[in-house]
Coordinates of C-alpha atoms in Angstrom, one line a residue:
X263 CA 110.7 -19.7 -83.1
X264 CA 109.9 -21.4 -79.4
X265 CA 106.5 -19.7 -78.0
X266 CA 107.2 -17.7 -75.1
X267 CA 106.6 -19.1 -71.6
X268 CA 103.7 -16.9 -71.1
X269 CA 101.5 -18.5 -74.2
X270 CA 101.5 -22.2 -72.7
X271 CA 97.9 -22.8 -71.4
X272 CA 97.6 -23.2 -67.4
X273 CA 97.9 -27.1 -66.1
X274 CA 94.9 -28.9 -65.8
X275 CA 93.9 -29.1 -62.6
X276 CA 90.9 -31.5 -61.6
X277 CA 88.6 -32.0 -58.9
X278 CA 90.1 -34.7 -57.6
X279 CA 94.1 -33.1 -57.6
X280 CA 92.2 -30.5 -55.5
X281 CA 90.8 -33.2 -53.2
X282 CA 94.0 -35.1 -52.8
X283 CA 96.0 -31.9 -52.2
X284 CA 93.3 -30.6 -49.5
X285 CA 92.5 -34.2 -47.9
X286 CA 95.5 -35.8 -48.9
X287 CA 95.1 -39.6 -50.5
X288 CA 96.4 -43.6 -49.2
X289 CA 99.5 -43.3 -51.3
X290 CA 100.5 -39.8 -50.3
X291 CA 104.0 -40.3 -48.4
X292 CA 105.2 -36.9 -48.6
X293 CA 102.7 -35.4 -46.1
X294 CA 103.0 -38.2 -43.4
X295 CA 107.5 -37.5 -44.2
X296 CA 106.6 -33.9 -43.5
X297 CA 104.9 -34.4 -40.5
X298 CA 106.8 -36.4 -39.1
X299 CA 110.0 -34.5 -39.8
X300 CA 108.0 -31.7 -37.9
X301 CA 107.8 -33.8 -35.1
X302 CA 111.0 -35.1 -34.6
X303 CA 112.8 -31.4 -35.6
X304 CA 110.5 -29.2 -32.7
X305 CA 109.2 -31.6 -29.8
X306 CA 107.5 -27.9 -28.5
X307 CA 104.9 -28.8 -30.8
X308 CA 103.2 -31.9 -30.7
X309 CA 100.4 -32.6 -33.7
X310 CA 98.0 -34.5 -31.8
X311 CA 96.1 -36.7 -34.2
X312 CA 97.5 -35.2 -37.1
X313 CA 98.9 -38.0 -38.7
X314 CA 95.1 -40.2 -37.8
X315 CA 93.5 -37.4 -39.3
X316 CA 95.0 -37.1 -42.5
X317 CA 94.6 -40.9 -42.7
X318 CA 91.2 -40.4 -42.0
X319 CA 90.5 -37.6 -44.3
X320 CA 92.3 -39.5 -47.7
X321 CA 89.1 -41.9 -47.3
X322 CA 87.4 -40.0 -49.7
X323 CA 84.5 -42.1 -49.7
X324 CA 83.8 -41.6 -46.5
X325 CA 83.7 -37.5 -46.8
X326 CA 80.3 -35.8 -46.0
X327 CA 81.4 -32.5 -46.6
X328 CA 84.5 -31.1 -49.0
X329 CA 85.6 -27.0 -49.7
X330 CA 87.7 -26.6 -52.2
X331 CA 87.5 -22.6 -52.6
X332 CA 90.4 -21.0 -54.5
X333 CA 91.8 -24.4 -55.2
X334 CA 92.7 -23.5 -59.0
X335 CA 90.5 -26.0 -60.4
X336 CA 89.6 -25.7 -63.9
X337 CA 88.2 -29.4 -65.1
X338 CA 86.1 -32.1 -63.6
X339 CA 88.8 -34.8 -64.2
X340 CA 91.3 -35.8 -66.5
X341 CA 90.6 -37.4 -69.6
X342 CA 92.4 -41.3 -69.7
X343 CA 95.1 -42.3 -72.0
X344 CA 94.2 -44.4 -74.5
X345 CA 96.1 -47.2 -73.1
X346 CA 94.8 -46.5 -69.5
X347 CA 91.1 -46.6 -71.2
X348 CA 91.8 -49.6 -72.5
X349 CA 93.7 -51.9 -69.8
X350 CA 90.1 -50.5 -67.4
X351 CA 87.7 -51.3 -70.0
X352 CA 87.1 -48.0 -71.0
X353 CA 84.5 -47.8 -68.1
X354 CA 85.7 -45.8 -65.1
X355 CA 86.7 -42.2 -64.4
X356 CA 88.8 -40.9 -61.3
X357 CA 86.2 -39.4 -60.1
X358 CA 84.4 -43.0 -59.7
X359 CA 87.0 -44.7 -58.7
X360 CA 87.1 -42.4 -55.3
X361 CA 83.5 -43.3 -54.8
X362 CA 82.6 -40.5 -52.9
X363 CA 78.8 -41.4 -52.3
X364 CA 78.9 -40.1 -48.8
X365 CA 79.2 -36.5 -50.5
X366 CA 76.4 -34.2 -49.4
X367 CA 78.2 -30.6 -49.4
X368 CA 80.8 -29.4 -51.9
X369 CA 81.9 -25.5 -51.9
X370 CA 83.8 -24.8 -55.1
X371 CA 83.7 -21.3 -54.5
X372 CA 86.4 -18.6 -56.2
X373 CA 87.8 -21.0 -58.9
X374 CA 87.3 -18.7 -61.3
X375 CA 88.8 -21.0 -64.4
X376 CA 86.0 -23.2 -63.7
X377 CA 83.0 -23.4 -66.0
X378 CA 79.3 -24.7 -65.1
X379 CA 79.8 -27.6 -68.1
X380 CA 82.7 -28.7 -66.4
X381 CA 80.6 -28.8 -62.7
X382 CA 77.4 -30.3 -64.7
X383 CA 80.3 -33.6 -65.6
X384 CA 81.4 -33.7 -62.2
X385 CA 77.6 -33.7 -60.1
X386 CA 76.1 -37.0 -61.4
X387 CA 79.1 -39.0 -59.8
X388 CA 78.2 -37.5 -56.9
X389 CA 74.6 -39.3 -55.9
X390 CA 74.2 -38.0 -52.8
X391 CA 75.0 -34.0 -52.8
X392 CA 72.2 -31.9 -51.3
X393 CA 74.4 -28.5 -51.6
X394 CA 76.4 -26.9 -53.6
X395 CA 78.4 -23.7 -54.1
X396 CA 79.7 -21.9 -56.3
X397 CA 80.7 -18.3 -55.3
X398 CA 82.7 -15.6 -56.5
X399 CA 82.9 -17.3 -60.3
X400 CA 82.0 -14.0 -62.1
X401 CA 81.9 -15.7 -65.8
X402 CA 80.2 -19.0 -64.6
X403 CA 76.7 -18.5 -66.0
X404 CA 77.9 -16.8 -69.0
X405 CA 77.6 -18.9 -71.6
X406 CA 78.3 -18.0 -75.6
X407 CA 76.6 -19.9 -78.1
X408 CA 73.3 -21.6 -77.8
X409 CA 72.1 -22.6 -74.4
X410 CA 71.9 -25.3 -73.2
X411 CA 71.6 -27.3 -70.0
X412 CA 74.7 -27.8 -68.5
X413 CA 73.7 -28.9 -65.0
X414 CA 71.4 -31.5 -64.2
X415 CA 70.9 -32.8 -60.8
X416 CA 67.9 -35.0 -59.4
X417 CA 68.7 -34.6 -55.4
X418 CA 70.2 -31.5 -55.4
X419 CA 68.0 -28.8 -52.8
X420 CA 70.5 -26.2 -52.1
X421 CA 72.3 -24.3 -55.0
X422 CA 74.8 -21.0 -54.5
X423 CA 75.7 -19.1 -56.9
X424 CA 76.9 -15.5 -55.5
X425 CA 78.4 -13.1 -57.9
X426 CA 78.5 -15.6 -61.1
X427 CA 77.5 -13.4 -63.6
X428 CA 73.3 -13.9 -63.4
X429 CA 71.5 -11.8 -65.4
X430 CA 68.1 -13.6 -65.3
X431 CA 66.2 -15.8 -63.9
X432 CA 65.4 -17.4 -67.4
X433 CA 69.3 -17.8 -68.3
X434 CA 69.6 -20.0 -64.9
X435 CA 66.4 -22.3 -65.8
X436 CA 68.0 -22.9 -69.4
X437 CA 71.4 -24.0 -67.7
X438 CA 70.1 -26.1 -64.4
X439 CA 67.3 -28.7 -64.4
X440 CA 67.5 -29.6 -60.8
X441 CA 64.0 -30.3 -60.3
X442 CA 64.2 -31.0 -56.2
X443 CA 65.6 -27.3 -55.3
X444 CA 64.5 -25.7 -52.2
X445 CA 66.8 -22.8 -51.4
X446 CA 69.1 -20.7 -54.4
X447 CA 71.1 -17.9 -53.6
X448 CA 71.9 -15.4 -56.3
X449 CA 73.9 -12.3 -54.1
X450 CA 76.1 -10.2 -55.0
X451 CA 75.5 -10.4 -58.7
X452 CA 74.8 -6.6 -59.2
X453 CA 71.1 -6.7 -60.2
X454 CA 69.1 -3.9 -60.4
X455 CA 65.8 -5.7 -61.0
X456 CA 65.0 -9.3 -61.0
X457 CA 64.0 -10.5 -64.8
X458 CA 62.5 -13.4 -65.8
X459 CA 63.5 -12.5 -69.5
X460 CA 65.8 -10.2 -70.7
X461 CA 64.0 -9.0 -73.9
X462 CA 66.8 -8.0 -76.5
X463 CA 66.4 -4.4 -78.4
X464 CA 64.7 -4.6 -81.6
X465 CA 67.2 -4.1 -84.3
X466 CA 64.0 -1.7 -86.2
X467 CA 61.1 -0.2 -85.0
X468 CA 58.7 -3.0 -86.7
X469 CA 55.0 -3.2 -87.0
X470 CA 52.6 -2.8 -83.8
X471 CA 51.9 -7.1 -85.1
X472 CA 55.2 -7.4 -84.8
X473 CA 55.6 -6.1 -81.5
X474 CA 52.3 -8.0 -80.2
X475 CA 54.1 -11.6 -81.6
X476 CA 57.3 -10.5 -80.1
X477 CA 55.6 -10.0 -76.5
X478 CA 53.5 -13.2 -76.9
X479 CA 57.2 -14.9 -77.1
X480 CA 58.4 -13.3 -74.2
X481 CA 55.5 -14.1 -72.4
X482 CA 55.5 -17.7 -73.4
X483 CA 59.4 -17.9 -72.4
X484 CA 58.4 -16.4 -69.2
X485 CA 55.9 -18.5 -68.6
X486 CA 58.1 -21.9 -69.0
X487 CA 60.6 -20.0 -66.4
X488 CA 59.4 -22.1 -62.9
X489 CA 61.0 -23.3 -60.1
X490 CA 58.5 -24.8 -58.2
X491 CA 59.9 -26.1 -54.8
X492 CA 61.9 -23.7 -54.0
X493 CA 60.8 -22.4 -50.8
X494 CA 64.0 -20.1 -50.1
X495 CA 65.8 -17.6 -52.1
X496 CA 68.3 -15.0 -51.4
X497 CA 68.9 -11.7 -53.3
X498 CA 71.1 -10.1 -50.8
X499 CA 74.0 -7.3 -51.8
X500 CA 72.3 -6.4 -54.8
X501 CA 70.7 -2.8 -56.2
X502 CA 67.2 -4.0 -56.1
X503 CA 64.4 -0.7 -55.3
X504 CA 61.6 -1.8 -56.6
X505 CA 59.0 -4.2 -54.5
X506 CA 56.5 -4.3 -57.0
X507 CA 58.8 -5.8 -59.8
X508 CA 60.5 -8.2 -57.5
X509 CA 57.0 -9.4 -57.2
X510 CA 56.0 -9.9 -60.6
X511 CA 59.1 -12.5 -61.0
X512 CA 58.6 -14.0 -57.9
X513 CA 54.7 -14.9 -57.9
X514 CA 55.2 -17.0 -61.5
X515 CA 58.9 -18.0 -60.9
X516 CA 59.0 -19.3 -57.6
X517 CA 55.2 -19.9 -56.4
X518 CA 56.5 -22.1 -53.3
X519 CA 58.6 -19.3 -51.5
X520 CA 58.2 -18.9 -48.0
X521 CA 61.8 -17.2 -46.8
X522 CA 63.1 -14.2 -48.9
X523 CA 66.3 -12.7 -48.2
X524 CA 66.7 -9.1 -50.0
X525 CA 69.9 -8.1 -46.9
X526 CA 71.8 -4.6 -48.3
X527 CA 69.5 -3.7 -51.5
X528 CA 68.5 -0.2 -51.9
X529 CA 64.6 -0.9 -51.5
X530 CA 61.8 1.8 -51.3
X531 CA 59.9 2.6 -48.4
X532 CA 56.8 0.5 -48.8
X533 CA 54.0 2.9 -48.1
X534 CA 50.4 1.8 -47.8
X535 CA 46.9 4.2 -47.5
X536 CA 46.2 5.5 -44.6
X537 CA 42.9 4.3 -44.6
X538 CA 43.7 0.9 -45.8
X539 CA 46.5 0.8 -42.8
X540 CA 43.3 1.9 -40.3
X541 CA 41.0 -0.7 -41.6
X542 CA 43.4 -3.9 -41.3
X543 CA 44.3 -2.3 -37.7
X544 CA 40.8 -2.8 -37.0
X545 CA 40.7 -6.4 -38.2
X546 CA 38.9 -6.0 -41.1
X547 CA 39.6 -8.4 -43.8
X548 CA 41.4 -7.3 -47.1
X549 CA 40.5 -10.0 -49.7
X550 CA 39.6 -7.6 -52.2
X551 CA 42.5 -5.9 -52.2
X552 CA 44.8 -8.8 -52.7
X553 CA 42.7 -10.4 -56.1
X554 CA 43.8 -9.0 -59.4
X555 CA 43.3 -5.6 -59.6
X556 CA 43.1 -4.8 -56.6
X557 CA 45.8 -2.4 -54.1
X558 CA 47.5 -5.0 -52.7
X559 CA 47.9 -7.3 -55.4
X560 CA 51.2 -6.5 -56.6
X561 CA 52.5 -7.6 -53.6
X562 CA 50.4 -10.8 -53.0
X563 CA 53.9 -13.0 -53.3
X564 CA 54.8 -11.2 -49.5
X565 CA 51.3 -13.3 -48.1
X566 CA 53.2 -16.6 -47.5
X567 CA 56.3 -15.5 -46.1
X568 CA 57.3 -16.8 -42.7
X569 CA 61.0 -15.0 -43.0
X570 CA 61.7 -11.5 -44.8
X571 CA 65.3 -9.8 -44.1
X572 CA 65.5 -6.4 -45.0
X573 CA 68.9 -5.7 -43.3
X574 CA 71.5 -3.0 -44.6
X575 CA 68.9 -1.2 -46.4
X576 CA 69.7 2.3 -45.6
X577 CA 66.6 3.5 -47.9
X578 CA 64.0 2.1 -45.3
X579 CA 63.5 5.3 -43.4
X580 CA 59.8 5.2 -42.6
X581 CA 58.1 3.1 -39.7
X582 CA 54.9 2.7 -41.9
X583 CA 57.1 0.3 -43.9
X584 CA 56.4 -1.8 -40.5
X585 CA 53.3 -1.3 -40.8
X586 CA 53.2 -3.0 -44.6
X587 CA 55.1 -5.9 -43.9
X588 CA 52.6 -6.1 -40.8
X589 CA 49.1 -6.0 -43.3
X590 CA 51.0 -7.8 -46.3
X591 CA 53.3 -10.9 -44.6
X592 CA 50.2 -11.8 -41.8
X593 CA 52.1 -15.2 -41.6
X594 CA 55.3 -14.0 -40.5
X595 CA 58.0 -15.5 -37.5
X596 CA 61.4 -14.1 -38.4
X597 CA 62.1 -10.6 -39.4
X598 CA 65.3 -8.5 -39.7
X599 CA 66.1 -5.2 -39.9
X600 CA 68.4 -2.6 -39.4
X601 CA 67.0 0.1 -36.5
X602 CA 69.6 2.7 -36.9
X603 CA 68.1 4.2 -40.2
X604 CA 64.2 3.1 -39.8
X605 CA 64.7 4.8 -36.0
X606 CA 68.4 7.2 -36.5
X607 CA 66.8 8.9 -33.1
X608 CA 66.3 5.9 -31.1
X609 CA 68.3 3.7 -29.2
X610 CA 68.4 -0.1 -30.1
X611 CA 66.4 -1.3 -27.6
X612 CA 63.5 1.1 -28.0
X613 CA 63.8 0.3 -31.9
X614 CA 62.9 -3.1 -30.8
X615 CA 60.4 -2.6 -29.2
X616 CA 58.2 -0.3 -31.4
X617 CA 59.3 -3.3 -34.0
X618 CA 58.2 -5.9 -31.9
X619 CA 54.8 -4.4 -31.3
X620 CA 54.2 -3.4 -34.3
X621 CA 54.2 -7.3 -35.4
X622 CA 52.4 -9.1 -33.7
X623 CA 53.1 -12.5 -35.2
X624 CA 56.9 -12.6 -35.0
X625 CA 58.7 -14.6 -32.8
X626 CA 62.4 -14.1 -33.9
X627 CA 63.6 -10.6 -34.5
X628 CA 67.1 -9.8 -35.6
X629 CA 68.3 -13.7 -34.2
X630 CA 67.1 -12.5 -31.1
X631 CA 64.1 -14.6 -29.8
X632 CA 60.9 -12.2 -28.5
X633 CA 59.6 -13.7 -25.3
X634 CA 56.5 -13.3 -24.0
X635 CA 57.7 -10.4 -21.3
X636 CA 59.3 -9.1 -24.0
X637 CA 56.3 -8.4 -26.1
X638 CA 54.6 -7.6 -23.1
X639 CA 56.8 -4.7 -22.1
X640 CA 56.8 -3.4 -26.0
X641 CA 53.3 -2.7 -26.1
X642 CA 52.9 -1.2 -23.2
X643 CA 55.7 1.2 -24.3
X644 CA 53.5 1.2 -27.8
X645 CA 50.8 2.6 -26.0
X646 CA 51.9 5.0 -24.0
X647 CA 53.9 6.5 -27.1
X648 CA 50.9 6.8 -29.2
X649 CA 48.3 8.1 -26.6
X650 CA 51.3 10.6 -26.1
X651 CA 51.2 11.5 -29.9
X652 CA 47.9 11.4 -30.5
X653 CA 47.8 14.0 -27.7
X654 CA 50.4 16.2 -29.6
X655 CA 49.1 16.2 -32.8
X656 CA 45.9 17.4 -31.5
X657 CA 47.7 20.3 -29.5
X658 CA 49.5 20.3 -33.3
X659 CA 46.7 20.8 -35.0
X660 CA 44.8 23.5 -32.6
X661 CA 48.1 25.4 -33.0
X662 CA 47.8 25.6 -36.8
X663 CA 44.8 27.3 -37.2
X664 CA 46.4 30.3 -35.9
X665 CA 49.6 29.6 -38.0
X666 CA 49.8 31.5 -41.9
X667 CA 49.6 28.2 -44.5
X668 CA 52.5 30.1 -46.3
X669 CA 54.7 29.4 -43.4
X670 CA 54.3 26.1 -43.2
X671 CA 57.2 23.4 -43.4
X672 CA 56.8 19.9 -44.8
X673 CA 57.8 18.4 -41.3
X674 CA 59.6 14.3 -41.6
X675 CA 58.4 11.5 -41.5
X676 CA 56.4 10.8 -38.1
X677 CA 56.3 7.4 -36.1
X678 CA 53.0 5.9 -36.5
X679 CA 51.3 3.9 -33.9
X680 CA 48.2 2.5 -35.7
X681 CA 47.6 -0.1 -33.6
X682 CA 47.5 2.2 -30.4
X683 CA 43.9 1.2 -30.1
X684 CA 43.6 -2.7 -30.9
X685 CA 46.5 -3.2 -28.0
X686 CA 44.5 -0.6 -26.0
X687 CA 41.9 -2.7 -25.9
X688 CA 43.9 -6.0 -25.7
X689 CA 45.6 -4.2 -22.3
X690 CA 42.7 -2.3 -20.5
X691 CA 42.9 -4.2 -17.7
X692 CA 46.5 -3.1 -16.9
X693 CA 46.5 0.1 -19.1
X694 CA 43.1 1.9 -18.3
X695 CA 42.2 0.1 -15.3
X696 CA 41.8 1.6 -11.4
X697 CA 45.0 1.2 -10.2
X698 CA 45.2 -2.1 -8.2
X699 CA 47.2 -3.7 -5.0
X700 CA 49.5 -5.8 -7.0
X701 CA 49.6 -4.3 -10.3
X702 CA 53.1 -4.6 -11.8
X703 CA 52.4 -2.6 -14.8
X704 CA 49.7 0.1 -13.8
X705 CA 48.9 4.1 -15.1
X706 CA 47.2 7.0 -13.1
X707 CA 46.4 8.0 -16.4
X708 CA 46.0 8.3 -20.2
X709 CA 49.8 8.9 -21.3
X710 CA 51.8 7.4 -19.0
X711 CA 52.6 3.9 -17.2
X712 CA 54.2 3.0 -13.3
X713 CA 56.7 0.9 -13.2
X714 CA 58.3 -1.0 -11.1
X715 CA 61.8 -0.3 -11.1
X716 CA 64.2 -1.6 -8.7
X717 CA 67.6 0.1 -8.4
X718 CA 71.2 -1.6 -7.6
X719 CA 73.9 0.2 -6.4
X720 CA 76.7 -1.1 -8.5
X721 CA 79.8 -0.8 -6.0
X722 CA 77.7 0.1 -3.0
X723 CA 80.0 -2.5 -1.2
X724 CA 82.6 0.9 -1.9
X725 CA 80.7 3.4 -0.1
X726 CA 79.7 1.2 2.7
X727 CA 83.4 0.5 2.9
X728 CA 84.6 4.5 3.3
X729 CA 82.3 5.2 6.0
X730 CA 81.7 3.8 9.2
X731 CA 78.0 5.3 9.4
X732 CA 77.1 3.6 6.1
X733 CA 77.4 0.2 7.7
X734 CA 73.6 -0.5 7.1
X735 CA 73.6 0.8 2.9
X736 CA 71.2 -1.3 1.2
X737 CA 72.7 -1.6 -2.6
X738 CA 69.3 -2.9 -4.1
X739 CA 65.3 -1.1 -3.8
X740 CA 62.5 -1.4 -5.3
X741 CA 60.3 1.5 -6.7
X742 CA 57.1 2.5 -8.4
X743 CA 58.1 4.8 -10.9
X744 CA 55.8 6.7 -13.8
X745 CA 57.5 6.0 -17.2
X746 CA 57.3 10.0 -18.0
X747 CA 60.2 10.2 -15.2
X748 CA 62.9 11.9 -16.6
X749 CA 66.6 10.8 -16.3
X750 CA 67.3 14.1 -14.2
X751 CA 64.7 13.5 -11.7
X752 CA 65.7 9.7 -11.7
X753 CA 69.3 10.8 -10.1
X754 CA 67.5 13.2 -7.8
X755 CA 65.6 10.3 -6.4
X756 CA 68.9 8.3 -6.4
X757 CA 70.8 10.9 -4.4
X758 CA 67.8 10.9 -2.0
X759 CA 68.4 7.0 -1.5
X760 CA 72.1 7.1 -2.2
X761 CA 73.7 9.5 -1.4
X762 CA 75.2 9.9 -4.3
X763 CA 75.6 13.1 -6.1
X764 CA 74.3 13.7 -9.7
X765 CA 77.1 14.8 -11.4
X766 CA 78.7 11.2 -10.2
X767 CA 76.2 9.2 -11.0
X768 CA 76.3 6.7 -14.0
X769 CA 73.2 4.9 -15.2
X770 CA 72.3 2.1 -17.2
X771 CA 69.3 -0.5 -17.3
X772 CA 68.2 -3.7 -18.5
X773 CA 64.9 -5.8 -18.4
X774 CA 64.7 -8.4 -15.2
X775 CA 64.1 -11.1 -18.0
X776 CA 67.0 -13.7 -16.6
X777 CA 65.9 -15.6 -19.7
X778 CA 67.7 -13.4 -22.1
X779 CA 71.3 -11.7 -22.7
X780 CA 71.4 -8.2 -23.3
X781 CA 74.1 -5.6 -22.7
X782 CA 73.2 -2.8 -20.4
X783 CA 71.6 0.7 -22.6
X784 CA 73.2 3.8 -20.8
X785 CA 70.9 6.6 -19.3
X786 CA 73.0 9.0 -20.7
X787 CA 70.2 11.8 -21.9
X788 CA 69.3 14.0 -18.7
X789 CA 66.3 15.6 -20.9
X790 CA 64.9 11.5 -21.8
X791 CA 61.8 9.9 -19.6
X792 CA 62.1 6.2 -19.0
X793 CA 59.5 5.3 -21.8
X794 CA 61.9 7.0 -24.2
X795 CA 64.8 4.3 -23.3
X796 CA 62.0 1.8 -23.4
X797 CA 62.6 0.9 -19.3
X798 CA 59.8 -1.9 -18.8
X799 CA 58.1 -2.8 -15.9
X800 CA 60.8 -5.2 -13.5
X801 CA 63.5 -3.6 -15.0
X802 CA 67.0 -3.0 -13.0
X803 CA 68.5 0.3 -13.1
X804 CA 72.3 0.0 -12.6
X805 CA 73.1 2.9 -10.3
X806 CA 77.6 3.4 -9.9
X807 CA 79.0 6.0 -8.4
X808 CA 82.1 8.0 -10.3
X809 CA 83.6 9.2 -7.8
X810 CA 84.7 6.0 -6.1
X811 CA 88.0 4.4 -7.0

């Protein structure tokens, strides 16, 4: 009885059939027929290099960089006749024969018949590849049967390997030696925690000796689990919570890391003492607390990072979580994070600034670089916030004497503004200084800061248009303003200057830094001061009038 059509394996496809069908090849006549059939059928459309490109392209040995994602590839190359063998001297492959030593970047991303044995045959004829990818393979790294290595690169420094089925970090040392790697990606895999070892249920209780020499094992296991240049890995779109236990396989796994990537996890708000929190504000050193035993120690691999990302984790709700990255990552340049649920009552560009502020040592926040204005303007706005709350917990606290304890409500999480004092210090010439001629950032007092503001009648050109009498309107002044001014009283000074009624006024501002692009933030909240929309000193405060048409 003839097997149904359904039971005949799939073809073989190789690397190289994917290659020629992407690139094309020298002996491939049917694409340069159907272009050229395109361009003689439809002379609208003109392929302008096409044919030069394709040529170009089918010299594979000259490619630098090849994706092959969803290409259906599901061997490295095809095994030679015997004849074939024979008439070549049994020496070469296809995969030589295209000499593709120019090879530095290959994506085989979403072939999901693909299997890491099959990659591991593919990557030494390849001398020169730095990167490679292989996304969206769920079953890739999950091998039956003993393990063994089936990739092993010398050169390779950059290795992908998003949702392919990565359970630990053991399992991917047993299957790759690629002793050169700098930068591994292992997102989307659905991990909960990061293991070195998975230790397997004991099939009966045993004997506590039993359980001590079945520890030692793990330990031992663990211990030969080490990838020691790798200075970048990426954990993004995972379930991990837990800082301390990311630590414990980071700090003996990857001792070299310096950029750690944990984007859209579900991590805990990382909460430090109080009084630890006050000390490091004060510069005093915490050595103790970083050596074994100490606080800090579990989260000694955060020291040498120059980049964290903690994007898209919705669980990071409290600023002292700032404040931790702040003691633990004192080397840190880039940072990212999402402001909408560390800061749900802000606007974006106050969120910056409090972050900004709050860490001192970054110069890249969010891809957005943080001039020197820039961090100028966010501690000035840090000060004045945290005088102003150290103000109202004080009226807070005189209040609660006189308040029954039974009463009481467990209130949110407050902003914290530890380091109200170091930049107090670091800005007492501007901050608690006499105000002076010149002055661009100046206060009359403890809680607030004057500004100088200067306001720009969007279509002024409209108004001076309707009226005769308004020949003379200047669109653009200049103003000392305190930063406790409240929206409301901002458009009463406008309609003073104006003429422009309050109800028809629409406001917006942005910093006078022509150095960086930035959308306008709307002046929307009536009941807001200026240092709650984070207006800095030389900012421009966009002033249109509704009513004209």
């Amino acid at each position: 009885m003839p097997s149904s059509p359904s039971s005949k394996p799939p073809p073989s496809v190789s690397f190289m059939d994917a290659v020629k069908q992407r690139y094309g090849s020298a002996d491939d006549k049917d694409a340069e027929e159907s272009l050229g059939l395109a361009l003689a059928q439809d002379r609208k459309w003109e392929f302008v290099g096409a044919l030069k490109t394709r040529e170009k392209q089918s010299r594979h040995d000259r490619l630098a960089l090849v994706v092959l994602r969803n290409c259906g590839i599901n061997v490295a190359m095809h095994e030679p006749s015997a004849a074939a063998a024979a008439s070549a001297g049994g020496g070469t492959n296809e995969v030589q024969e295209a000499n593709m030593t120019r090879l530095e970047e290959l994506d085989l991303s979403e072939n999901t018949a693909l299997s890491l044995t099959e990659v591991g045959k593919l990557v030494p004829h390849l001398p020169r590849l730095k990167t490679l990818q292989l996304c969206c393979i769920p079953n890739l790294l999950l091998v039956k049967g003993p393990t063994t290595v089936a990739l092993s690169s010398a050169h390779l420094s950059k290795l992908v390997l998003n949702n392919t089925g990565f359970r630990s970090l053991a399992q991917l040392r047993a299957l790759v030696e690629v002793p050169q790697l700098k930068e591994l990606h292992l997102d989307s895999n659905k991990l909960i925690s990061l293991d070195v070892v998975i230790t397997p249920p004991p099939a009966s209780p045993g004997t506590a000796e039993e359980m001590v020499a079945n520890d030692s094992a793990v330990g031992a296991a663990a211990g030969e689990v080490v990838f020691p240049h790798v200075t970048t890995l990426s954990l993004s779109h995972n379930e991990l919570s837990d800082w301390r236990a990311i630590g414990a396989a980071i700090v003996h796994v990857f001792p070299a890391l310096t950029q750690l990537y944990l984007t859209d996890n579900k991590l805990e708000d990382l909460i430090l003492p109080e009084a630890l929190v006050a000390r490091a504000a004060a510069g005093e050193a915490l050595t103790a607390e970083l050596e074994d035993g100490g606080v800090l120690q579990p989260y000694r691999y955060l020291h040498p990072l120059t980049l964290l990302c903690l994007k898209d984790n919705t669980t990071l709700c409290n600023t002292r979580t700032v404040d931790a990255v702040r003691i633990l990552c004192p080397q840190l340049a880039t940072f990212r994070i999402t402001y909408s649920s560390l800061l749900p009552t802000w606007n974006e560009a106050s969120s910056r600034m409090y972050v900004v502020a709050a860490l001192p040592t970054i110069t890249l926040l969010n891809r957005g670089t943080v001039r020197q204005k820039e961090r100028l303007d966010s501690e000035m706005l840090y000060i004045q916030r945290g005088l102003l709350k150290r103000q109202l917990d004080q009226e807070t606290r005189g209040d609660a004497d006189n308040v029954d304890a039974s009463a009481a409500v467990t209130p949110p999480p407050r902003i914290t503004y530890p380091l109200v004092d170091v930049l107090q210090e670091k800005h007492k010439d501007v901050v608690l200084a006499i105000q002076r001629d010149g002055d661009t950032a100046m206060t009359t007092g403890s809680n607030y800061v004057m500004l100088s503001v200067t306001l720009f009648f969007v279509n002024g050109y409209a108004a001076a248009a309707a009226t005769s009498s308004s020949s003379s309107l200047t669109v653009k002044q200049t103003q000392k303003l305190p930063s406790t001014l409240t929206v409301a009283k901002l458009k009463a000074l406008i309609r003073q200057i104006f003429q422009i009624k309050p109800v028809n006024q629409r406001l917006s501002y942005r910093s006078g830094d022509d150095g960086v692009l930035e959308s306008q933030t709307p002046l929307d909240n009536e009941l807001e001061t200026l240092g709650y929309y984070g207006v800095s000193d030389g900012a421009i405060v966009y002033v249109e009038d509704a009513s004209l048409r």
